[in-house]
Tab-separated table of C-alpha atoms in Angstrom:
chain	number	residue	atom	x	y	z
A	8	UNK	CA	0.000	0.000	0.000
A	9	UNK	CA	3.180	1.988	0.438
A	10	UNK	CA	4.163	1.946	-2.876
A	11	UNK	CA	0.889	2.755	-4.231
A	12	UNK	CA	0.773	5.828	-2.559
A	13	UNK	CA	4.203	6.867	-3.170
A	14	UNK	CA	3.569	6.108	-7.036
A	15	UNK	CA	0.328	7.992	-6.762
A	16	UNK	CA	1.759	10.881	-5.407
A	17	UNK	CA	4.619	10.663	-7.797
A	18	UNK	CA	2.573	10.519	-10.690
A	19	UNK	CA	-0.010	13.829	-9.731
A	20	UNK	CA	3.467	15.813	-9.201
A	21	UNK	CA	4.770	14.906	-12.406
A	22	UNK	CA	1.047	15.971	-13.873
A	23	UNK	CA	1.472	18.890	-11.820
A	24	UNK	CA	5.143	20.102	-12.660
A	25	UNK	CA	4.275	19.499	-16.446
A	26	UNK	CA	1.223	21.064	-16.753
A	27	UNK	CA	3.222	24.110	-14.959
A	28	UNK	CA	6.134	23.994	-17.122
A	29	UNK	CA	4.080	23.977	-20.581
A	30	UNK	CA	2.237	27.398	-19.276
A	31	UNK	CA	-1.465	25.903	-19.032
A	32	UNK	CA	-3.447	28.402	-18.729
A	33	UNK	CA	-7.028	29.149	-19.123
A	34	UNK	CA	-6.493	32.114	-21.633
A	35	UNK	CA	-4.227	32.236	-24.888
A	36	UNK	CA	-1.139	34.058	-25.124
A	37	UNK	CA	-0.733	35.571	-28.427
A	38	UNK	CA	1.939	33.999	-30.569
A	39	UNK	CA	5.476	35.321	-29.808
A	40	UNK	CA	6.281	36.113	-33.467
A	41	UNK	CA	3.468	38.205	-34.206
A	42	UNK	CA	5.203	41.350	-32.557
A	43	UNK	CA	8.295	40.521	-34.638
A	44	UNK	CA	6.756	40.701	-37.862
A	45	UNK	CA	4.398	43.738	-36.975
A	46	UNK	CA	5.358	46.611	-39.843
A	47	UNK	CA	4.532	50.264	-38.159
A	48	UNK	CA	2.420	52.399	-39.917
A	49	UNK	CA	3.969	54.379	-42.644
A	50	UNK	CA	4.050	58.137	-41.743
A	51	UNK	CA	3.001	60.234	-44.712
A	52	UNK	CA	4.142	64.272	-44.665
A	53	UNK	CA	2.796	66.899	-46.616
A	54	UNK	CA	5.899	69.016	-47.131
A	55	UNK	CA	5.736	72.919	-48.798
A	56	UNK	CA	7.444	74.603	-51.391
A	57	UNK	CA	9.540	76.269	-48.059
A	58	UNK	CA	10.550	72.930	-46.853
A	59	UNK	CA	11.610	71.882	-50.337
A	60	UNK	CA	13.599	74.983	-50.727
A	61	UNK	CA	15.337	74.445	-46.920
A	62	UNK	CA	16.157	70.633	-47.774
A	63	UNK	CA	17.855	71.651	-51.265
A	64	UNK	CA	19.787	74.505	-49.789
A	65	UNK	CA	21.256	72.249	-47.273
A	66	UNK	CA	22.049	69.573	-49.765
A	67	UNK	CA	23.517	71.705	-52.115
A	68	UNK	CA	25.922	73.753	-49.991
A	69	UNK	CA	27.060	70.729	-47.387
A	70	UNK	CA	27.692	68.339	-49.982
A	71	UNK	CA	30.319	68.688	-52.627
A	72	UNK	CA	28.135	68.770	-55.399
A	73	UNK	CA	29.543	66.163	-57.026
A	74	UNK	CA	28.197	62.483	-56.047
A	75	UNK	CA	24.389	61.406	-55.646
A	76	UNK	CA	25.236	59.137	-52.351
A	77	UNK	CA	26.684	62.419	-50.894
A	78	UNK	CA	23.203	64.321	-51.523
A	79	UNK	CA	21.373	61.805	-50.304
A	80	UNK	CA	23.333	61.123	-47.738
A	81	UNK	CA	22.905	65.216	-46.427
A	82	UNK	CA	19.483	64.921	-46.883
A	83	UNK	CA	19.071	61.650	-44.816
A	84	UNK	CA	20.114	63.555	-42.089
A	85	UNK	CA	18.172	66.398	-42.270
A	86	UNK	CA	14.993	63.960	-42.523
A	87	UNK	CA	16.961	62.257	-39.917
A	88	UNK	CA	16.713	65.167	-37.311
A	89	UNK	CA	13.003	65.617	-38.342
A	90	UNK	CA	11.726	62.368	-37.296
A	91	UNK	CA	14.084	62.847	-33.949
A	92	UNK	CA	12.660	64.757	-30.535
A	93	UNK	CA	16.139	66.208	-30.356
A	94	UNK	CA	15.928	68.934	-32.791
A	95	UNK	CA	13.444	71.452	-34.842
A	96	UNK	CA	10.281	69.358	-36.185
A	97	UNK	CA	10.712	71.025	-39.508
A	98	UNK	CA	12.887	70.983	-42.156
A	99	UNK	CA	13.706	74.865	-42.367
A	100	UNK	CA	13.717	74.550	-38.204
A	101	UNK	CA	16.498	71.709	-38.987
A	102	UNK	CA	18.756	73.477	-41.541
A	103	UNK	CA	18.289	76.873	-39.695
A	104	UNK	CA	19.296	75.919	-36.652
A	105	UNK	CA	22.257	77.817	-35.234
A	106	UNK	CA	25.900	76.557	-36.129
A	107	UNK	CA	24.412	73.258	-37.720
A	108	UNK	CA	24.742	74.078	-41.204
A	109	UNK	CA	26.586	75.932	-43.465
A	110	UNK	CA	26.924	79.527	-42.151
A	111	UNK	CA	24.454	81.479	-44.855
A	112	UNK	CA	22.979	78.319	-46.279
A	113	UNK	CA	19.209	79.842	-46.290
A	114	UNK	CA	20.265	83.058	-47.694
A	115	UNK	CA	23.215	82.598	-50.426
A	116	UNK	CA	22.702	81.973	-53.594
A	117	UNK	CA	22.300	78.781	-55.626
A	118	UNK	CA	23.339	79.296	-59.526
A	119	UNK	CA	25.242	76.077	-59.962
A	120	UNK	CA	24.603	73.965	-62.847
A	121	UNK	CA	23.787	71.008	-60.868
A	122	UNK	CA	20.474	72.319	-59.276
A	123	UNK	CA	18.188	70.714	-61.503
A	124	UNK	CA	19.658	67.270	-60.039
A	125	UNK	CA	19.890	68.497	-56.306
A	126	UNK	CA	15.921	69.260	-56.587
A	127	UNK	CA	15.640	65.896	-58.086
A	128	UNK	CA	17.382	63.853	-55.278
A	129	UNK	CA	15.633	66.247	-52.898
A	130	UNK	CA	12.443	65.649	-53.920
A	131	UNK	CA	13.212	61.589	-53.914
A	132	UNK	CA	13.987	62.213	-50.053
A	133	UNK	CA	10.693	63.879	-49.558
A	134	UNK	CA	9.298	60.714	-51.457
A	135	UNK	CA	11.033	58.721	-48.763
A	136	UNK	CA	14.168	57.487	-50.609
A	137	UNK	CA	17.407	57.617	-48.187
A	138	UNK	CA	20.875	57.406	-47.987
A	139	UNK	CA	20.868	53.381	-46.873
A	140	UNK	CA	24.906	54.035	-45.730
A	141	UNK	CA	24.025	56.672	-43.607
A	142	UNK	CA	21.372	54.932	-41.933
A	143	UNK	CA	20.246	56.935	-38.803
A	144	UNK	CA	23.129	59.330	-38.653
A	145	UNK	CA	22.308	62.605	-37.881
A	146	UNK	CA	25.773	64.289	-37.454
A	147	UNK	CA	28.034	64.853	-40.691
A	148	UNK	CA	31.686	66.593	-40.745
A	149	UNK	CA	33.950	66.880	-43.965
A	150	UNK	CA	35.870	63.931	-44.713
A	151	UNK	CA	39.576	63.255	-43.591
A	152	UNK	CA	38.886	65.263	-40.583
A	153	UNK	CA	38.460	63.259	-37.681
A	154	UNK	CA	37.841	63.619	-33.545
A	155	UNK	CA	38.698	61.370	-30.875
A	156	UNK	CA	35.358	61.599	-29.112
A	157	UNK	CA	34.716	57.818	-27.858
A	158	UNK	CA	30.658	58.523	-28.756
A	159	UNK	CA	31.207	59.145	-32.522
A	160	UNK	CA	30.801	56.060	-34.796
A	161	UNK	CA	31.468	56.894	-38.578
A	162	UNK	CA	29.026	54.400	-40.763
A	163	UNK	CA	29.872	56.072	-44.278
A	164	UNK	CA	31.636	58.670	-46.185
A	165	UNK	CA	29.883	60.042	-49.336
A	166	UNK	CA	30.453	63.723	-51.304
A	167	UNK	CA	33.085	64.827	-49.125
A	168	UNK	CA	31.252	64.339	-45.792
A	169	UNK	CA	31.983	61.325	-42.801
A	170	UNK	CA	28.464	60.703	-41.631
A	171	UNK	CA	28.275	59.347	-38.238
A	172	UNK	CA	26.111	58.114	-35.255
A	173	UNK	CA	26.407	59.745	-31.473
């Protein structure tokens, strides 16, 4: 009768222990790969003819001009800094910001014979297209410089600039 009762007892805390272990529950837990796969919503802006104007200002006078990747590279950051808490919520607010651009770079002149392109690169970026290379950079410096600040990681160089993450 000993036996019995030890093997009955052994038997209802094995049932126990497993059910425990396989998480029975009276409710179902959503599948864990459902969050993984989740896409957020896409964000849609309506930009003006201002913002337009801001964005191709800063691409033409920070980058060199002379390479696509280096446009849209500039103006990954500047969408970059729009889509971050840190800084202005606008484009102009971006590239106007004191000592973050190019000193004049809402006021000087533009009469190069590459604008045509920079308002075509700067209107993909207000489409959504980005610099892939730059990634979520948001801080750019000429290239061949560098600083030995431990929280700057350089992810690309592209039309002149080193475009890094803090």
């Amino acid at each position: 009768m000993r036996a019995e009762i030890s093997f009955g007892k052994s038997l209802i805390g094995i049932l126990f222990v497993g059910l425990a272990a396989t998480g029975c529950t009276t409710t179902q837990k959503p599948a864990a790969t459902a969050a993984k796969t989740k896409q957020p919503a896409k964000v849609t802006f309506n930009y003006t003819n201002k913002d337009r104007d801001c964005l191709q200002r800063a691409m033409y006078f920070e980058s060199n001009r002379s390479s696509e990747s280096g446009l849209l590279g500039v103006g990954t950051v500047v969408m970059n800094r729009v889509e971050s808490a840190r800084y202005p919520e606008t484009i102009c607010g971006v590239v106007g910001a004191p000592r973050q651009f190019a000193a004049g770079v809402l006021s000087r002149p533009m009469t190069d014979k590459v604008l045509p392109r920079v308002e075509a690169i700067a209107e993909d970026i207000l489409n959504g297209r980005r610099n892939e290379a730059v990634g979520a950079a948001k801080h750019f410096h000429m290239a061949g410089m560098r600083f030995g600040y431990n929280n700057m990681h350089y992810v690309t160089v592209a039309g002149g600039n080193a475009f890094y993450v803090k």
